[in-house]
CSV table of C-alpha atoms in Angstrom, one decimal:
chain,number,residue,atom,x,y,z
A,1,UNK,CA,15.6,-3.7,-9.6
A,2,UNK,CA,16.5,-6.2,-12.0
A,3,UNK,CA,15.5,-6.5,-15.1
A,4,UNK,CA,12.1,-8.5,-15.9
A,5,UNK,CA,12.0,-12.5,-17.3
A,6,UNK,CA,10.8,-12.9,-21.0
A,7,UNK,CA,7.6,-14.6,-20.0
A,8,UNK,CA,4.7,-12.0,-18.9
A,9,UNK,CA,5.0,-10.2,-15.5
A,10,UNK,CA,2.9,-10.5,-13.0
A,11,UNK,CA,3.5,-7.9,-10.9
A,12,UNK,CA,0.5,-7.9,-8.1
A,13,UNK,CA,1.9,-5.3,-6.0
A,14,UNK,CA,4.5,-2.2,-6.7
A,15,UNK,CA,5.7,0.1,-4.4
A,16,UNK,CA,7.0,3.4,-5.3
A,17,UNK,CA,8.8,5.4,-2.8
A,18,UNK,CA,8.8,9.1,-3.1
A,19,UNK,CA,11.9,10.7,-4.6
A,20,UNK,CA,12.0,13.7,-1.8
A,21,UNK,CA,12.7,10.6,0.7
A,22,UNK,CA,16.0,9.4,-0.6
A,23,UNK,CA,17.1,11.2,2.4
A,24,UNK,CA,16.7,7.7,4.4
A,25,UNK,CA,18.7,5.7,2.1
A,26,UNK,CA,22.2,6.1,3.4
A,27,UNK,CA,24.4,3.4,2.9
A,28,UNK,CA,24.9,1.2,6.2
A,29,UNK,CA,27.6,-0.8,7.6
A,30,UNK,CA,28.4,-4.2,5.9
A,31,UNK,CA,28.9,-7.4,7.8
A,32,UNK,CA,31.5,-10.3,6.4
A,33,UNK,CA,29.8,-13.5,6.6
A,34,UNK,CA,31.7,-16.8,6.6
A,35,UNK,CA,33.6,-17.3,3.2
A,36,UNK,CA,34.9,-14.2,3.1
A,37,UNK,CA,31.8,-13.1,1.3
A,38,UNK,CA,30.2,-9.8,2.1
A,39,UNK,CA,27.0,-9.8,4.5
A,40,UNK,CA,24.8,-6.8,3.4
A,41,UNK,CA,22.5,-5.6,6.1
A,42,UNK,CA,18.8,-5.6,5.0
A,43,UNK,CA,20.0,-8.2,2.9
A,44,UNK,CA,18.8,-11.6,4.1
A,45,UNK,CA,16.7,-14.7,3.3
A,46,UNK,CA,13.8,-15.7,4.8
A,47,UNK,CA,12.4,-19.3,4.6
A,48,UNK,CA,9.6,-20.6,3.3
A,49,UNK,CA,8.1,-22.7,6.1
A,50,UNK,CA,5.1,-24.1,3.4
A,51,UNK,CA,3.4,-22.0,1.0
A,52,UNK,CA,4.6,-18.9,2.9
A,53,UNK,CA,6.2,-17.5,-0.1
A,54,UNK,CA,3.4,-14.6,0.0
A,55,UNK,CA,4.5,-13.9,3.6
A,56,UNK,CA,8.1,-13.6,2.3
A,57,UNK,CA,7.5,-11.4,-0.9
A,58,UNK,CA,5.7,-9.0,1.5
A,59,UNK,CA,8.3,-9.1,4.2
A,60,UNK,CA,11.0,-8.5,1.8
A,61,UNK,CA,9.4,-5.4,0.3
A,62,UNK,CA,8.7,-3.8,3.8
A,63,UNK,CA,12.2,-4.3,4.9
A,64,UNK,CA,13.3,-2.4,2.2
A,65,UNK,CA,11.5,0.9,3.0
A,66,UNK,CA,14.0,2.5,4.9
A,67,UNK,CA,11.6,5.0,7.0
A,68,UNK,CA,9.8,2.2,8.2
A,69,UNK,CA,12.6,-0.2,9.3
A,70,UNK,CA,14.2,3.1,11.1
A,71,UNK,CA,10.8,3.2,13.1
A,72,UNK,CA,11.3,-0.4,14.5
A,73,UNK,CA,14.9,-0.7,14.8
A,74,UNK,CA,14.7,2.6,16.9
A,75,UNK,CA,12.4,1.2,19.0
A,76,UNK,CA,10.4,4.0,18.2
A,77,UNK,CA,7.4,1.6,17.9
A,78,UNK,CA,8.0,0.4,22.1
A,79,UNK,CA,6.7,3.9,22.9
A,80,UNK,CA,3.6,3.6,21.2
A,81,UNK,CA,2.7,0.4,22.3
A,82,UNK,CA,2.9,1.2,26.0
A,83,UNK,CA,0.9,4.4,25.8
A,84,UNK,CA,-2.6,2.0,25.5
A,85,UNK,CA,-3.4,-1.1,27.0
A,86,UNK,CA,-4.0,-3.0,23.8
A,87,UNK,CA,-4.9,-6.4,23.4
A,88,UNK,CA,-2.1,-8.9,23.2
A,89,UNK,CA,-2.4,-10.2,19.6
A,90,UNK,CA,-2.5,-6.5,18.1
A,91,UNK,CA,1.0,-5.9,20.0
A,92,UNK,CA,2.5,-9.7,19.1
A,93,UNK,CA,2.1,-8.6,15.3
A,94,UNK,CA,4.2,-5.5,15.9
A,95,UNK,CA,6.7,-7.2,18.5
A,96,UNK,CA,6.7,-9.9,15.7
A,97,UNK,CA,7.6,-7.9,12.9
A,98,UNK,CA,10.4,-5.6,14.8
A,99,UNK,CA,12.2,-8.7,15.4
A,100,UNK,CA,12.0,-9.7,12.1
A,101,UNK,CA,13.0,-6.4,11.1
A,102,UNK,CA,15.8,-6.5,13.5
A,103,UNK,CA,16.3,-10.1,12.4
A,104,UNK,CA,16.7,-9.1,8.5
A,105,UNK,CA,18.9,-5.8,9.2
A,106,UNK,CA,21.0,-6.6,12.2
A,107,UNK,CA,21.9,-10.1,12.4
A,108,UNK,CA,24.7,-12.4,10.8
A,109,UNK,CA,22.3,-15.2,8.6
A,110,UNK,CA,21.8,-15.4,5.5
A,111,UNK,CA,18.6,-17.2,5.7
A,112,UNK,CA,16.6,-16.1,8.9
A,113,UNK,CA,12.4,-17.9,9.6
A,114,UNK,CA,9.7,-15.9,9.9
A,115,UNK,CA,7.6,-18.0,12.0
A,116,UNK,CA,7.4,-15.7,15.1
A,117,UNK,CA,5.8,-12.9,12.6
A,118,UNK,CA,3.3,-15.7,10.5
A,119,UNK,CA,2.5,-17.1,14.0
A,120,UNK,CA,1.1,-13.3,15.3
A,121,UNK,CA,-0.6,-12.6,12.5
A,122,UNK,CA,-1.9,-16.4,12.0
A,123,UNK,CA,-3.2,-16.0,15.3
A,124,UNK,CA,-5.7,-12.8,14.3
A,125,UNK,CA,-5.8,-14.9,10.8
A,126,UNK,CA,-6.2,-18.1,11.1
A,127,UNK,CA,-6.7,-18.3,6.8
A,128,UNK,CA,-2.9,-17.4,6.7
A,129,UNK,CA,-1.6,-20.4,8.9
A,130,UNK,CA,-3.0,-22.9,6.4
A,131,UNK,CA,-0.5,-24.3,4.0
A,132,UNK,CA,-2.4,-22.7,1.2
A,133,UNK,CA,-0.9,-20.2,-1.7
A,134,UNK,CA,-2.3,-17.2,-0.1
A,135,UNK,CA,-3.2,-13.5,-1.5
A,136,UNK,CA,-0.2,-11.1,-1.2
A,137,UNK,CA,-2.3,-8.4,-1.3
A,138,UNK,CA,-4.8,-9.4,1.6
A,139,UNK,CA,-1.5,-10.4,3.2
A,140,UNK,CA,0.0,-6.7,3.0
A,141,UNK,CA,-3.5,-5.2,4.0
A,142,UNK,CA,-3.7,-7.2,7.0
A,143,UNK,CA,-0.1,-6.3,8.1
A,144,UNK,CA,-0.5,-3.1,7.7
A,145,UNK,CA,-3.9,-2.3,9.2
A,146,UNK,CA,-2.6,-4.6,12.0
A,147,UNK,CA,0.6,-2.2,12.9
A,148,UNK,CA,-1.7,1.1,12.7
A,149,UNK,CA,-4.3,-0.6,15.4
A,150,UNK,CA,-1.2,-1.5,17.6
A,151,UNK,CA,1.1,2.0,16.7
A,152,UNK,CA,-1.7,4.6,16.4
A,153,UNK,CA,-2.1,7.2,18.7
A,154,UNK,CA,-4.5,10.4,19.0
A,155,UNK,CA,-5.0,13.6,18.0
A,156,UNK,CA,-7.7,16.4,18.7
A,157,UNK,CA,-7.9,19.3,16.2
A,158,UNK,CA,-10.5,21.9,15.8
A,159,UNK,CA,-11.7,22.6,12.5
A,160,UNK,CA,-13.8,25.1,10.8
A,161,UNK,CA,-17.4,23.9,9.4
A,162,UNK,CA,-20.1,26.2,8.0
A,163,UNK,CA,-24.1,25.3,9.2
A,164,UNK,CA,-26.5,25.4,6.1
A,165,UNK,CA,-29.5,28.4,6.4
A,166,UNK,CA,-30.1,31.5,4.7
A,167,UNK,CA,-26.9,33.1,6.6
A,168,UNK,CA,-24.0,31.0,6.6
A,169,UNK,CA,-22.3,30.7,10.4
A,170,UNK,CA,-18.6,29.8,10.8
A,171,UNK,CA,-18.5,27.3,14.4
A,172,UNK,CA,-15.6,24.9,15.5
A,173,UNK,CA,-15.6,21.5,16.0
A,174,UNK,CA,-13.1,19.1,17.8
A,175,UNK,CA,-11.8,16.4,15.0
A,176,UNK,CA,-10.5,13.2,16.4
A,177,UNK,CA,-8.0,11.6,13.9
A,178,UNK,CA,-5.7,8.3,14.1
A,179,UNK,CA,-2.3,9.1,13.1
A,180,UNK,CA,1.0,6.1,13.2
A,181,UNK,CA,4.0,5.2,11.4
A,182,UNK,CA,1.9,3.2,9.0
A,183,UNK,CA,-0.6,6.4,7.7
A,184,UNK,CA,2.8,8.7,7.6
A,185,UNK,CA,4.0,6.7,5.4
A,186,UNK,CA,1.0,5.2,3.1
A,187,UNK,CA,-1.6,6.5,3.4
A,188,UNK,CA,-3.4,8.3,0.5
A,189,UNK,CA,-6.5,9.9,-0.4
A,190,UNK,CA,-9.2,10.2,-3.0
A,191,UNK,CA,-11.9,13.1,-3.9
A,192,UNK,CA,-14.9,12.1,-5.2
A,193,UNK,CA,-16.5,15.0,-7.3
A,194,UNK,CA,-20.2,13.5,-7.8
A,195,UNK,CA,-22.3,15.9,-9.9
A,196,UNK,CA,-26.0,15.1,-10.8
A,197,UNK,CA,-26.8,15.1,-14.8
A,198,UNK,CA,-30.5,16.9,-14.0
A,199,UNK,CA,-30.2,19.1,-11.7
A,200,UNK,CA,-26.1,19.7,-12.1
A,201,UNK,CA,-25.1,19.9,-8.3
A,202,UNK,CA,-22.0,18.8,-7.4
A,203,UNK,CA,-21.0,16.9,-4.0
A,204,UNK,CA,-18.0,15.2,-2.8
A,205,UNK,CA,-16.7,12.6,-0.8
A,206,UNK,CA,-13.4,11.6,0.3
A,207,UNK,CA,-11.8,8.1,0.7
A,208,UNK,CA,-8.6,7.0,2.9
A,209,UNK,CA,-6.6,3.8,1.5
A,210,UNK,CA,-3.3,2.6,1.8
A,211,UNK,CA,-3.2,0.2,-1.2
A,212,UNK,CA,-4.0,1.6,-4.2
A,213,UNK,CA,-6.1,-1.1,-6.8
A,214,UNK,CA,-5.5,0.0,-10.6
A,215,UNK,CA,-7.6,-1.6,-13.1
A,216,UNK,CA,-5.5,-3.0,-16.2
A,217,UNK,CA,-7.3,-1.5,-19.6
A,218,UNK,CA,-5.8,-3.7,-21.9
A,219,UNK,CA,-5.4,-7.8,-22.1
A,220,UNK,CA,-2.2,-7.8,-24.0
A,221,UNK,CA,0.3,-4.6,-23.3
A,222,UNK,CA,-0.4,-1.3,-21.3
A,223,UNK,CA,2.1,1.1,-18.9
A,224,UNK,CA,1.4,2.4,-15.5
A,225,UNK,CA,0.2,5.3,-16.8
A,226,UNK,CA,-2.7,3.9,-18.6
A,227,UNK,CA,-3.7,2.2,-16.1
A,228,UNK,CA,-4.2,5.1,-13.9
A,229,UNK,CA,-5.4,7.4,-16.5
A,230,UNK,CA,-8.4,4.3,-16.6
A,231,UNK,CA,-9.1,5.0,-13.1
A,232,UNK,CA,-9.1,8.5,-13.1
A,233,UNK,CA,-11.1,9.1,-16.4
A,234,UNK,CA,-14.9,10.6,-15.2
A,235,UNK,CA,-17.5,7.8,-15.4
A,236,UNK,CA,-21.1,8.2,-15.8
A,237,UNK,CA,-23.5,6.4,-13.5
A,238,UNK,CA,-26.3,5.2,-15.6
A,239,UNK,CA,-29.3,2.8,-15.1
A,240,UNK,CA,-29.1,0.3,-11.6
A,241,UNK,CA,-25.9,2.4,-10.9
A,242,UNK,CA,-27.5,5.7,-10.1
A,243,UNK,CA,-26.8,7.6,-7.0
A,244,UNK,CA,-28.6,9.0,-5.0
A,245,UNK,CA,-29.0,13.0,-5.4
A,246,UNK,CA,-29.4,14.9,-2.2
A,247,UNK,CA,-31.0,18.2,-3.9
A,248,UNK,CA,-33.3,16.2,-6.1
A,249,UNK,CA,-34.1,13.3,-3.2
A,250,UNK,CA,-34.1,10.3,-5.9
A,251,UNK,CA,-31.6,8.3,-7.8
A,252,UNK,CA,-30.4,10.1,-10.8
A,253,UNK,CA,-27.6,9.7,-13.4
A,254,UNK,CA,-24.2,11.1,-12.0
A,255,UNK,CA,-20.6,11.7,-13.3
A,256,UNK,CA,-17.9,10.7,-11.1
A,257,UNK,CA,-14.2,11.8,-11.2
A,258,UNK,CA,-11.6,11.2,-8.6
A,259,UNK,CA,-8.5,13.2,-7.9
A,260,UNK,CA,-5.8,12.9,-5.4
A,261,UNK,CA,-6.4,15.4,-2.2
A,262,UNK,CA,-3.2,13.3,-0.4
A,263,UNK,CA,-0.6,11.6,-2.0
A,264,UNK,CA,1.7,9.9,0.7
A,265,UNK,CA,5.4,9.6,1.0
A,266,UNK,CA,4.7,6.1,-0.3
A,267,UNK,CA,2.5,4.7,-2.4
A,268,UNK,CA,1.5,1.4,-3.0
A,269,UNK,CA,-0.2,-0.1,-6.3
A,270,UNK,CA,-2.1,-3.1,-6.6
A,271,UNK,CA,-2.7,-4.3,-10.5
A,272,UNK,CA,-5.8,-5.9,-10.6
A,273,UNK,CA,-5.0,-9.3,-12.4
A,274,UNK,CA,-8.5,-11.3,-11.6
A,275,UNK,CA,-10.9,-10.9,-14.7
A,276,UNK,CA,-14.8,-12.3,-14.2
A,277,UNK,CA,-16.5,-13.4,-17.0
A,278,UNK,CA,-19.8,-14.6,-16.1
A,279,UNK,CA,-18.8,-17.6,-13.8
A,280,UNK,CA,-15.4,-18.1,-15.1
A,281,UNK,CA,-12.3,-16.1,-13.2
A,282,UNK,CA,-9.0,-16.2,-15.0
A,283,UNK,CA,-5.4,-14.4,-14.3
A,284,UNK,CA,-4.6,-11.1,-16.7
A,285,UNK,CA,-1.5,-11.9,-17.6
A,286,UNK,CA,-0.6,-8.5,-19.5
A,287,UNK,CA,2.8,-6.7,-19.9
A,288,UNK,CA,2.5,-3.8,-17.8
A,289,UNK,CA,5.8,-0.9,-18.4
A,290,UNK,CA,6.5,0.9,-14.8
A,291,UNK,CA,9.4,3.6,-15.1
A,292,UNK,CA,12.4,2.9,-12.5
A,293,UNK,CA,12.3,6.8,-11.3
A,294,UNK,CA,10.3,10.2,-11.5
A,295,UNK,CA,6.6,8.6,-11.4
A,296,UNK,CA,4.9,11.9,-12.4
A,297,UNK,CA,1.8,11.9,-10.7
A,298,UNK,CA,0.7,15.8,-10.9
A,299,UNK,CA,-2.4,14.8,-13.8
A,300,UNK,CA,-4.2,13.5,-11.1
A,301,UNK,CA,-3.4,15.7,-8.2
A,302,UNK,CA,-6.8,17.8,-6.8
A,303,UNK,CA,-6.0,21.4,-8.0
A,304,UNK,CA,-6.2,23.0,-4.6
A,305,UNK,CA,-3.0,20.5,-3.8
A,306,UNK,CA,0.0,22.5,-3.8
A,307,UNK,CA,2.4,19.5,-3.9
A,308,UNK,CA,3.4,18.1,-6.8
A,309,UNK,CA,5.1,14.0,-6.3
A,310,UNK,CA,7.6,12.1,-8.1
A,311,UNK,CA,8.2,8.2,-6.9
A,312,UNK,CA,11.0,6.3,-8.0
A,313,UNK,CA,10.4,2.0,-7.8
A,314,UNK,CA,11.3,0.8,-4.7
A,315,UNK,CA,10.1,-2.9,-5.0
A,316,UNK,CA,7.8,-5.3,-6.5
A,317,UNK,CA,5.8,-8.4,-5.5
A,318,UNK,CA,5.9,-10.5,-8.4
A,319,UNK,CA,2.9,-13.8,-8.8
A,320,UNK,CA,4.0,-16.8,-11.5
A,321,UNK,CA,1.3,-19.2,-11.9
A,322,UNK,CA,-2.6,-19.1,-12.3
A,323,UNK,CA,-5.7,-18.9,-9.6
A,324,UNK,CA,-5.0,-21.7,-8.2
A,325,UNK,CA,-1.0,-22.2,-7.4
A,326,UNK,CA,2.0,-20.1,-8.1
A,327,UNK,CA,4.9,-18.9,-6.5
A,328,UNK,CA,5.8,-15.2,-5.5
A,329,UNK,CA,9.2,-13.2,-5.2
A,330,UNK,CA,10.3,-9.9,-4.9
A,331,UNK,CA,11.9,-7.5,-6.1
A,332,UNK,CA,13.8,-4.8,-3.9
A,333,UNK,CA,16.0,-2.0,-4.4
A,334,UNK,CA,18.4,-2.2,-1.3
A,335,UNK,CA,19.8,1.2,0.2
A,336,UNK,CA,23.4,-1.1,0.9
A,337,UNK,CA,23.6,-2.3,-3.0
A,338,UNK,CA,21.7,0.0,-4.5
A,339,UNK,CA,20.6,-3.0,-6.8
């Protein structure tokens, strides 16, 4: 990671990769390019074929998370995708992006195109193929949900539920769940602990992400931290926000607090940079401190959760410019460099 410009950063996207993983990051072989200068695998350009920079930024940080690139250049993922007859688009996307993998890793340019990968995924998302500045974040969202739908596979589990009534009975019910590469890795989950202010029963619900969107508390300077200690503080439902109440059966005032029931091996943060005021949108454009290594994230772990994670920064998508134009890069810590 190298160290940030003097202007503001706009950091839309930051991946931290837990610290338990580093496993994965063994040096690899390097290549010597022309010149005598040293090729480093996973260390390679990718042009920008018209406003794709958001397509590169995204690439770039997914080619640096070494469980995942394993996954492709294993062909690990050509064993999934023969297991279901899946429709041809979903499979181009992952084809697409294990050559680009395979592209980025393996092979002698500098500079490689990702057209083959823009092309699959412009075909599912036609939006992406226009030579418009694009939203990294939909970008990665789309990418990812694309590879689960084309790498997920099956599992039954039974699982222990309890039926209301004056004597509580203990039956078994077969769970369906789709696991792949991509919810190994990212995916995370929230519990909602809902509790009515009249009648004080509590309920809760769950929710499964893989990007995780942090609001940004303050307009001019804040750190990581406060921006997830804004999104875990308890909020109170009040007025034309209440929520239903299934003991009362009408809308009542509620406090809501979320907790962590899964944290995954990698996490992903979106920083909410759009602000709405009335009809006018404008770009956040506040200094946000991240630390490099040992993300503490136990505060906001669900109590029952015996696990207790530490990331370290893997990479970041950075946006320069306002709503309508920019540019992004990326930052990426390499496994080679180490830089």
């Amino acid at each position: 990671m190298t160290s940030q410009p003097s202007l503001p950063a706009d950091d839309f996207d930051i991946y931290h990769v837990l610290a338990e993983c580093t496993d994965y990051y063994d040096t690899l072989p390097v290549k010597e390019a022309d010149g005598n200068q040293p090729h480093f695998q996973g260390v390679t350009g990718l042009w920008n074929l018209g406003n794709t920079c958001c397509v590169n930024a995204i690439s770039q940080c997914l080619c640096s998370i070494l469980p995942l690139v394993e996954y492709f250049l294993t062909g690990k993922y050509i064993t999934a995708l023969q297991k279901f007859l899946l429709p041809s688009d979903c499979s181009e996307v992952a084809t697409a992006f294990a050559y680009l993998m395979t592209d980025m890793w393996l092979g002698d340019s500098d500079c490689v195109s990702p057209e083959i990968f823009w092309s699959a995924l412009g075909n599912l998302y036609p939006a992406f193929t226009k030579k418009m500045q694009q939203d990294a974040q939909e970008f990665l969202i789309c990418v990812l949900n694309e590879l689960h739908e084309a790498l997920k596979k099956y599992h039954y589990s039974r699982r222990r539920s309890y039926e209301k009534g004056s004597t509580q009975r203990c039956c078994r019910k077969w769970i369906t769940t789709e696991t792949s590469i991509i919810t190994q890795l990212f995916e995370e989950q929230l519990n909602y602990s809902i509790v009515c202010l009249k009648c004080e029963k509590c309920t809760y619900k769950n929710e499964v992400f893989t990007v995780f969107s942090l609001p940004i508390p303050s307009k001019y300077e804040c750190s990581l931290r406060d921006c997830l200690q804004c999104f875990f503080q308890q909020d109170a439902l009040t007025w034309n926000n209440e929520i239903h109440c299934s003991f009362c059966e009408t809308k009542q005032e509620t406090a809501v607090r979320a907790s962590i029931s899964k944290a995954p091996k990698i996490i992903i943060f979106h920083l909410k940079r759009f602000d709405i005021q009335g009809t006018t949108k404008r770009k956040l454009r506040t200094d946000i401190h991240y630390p490099l290594t040992n993300l503490d994230l136990t505060p906001y772990i669900c109590s029952i959760f015996r696990k207790y994670p530490k990331y370290n920064l893997c990479a970041v998508v950075n946006h320069f410019g306002d709503l309508d134009g920019g540019h992004y890069t990326a930052f990426c810590k390499n496994s080679v460099t180490q830089a």
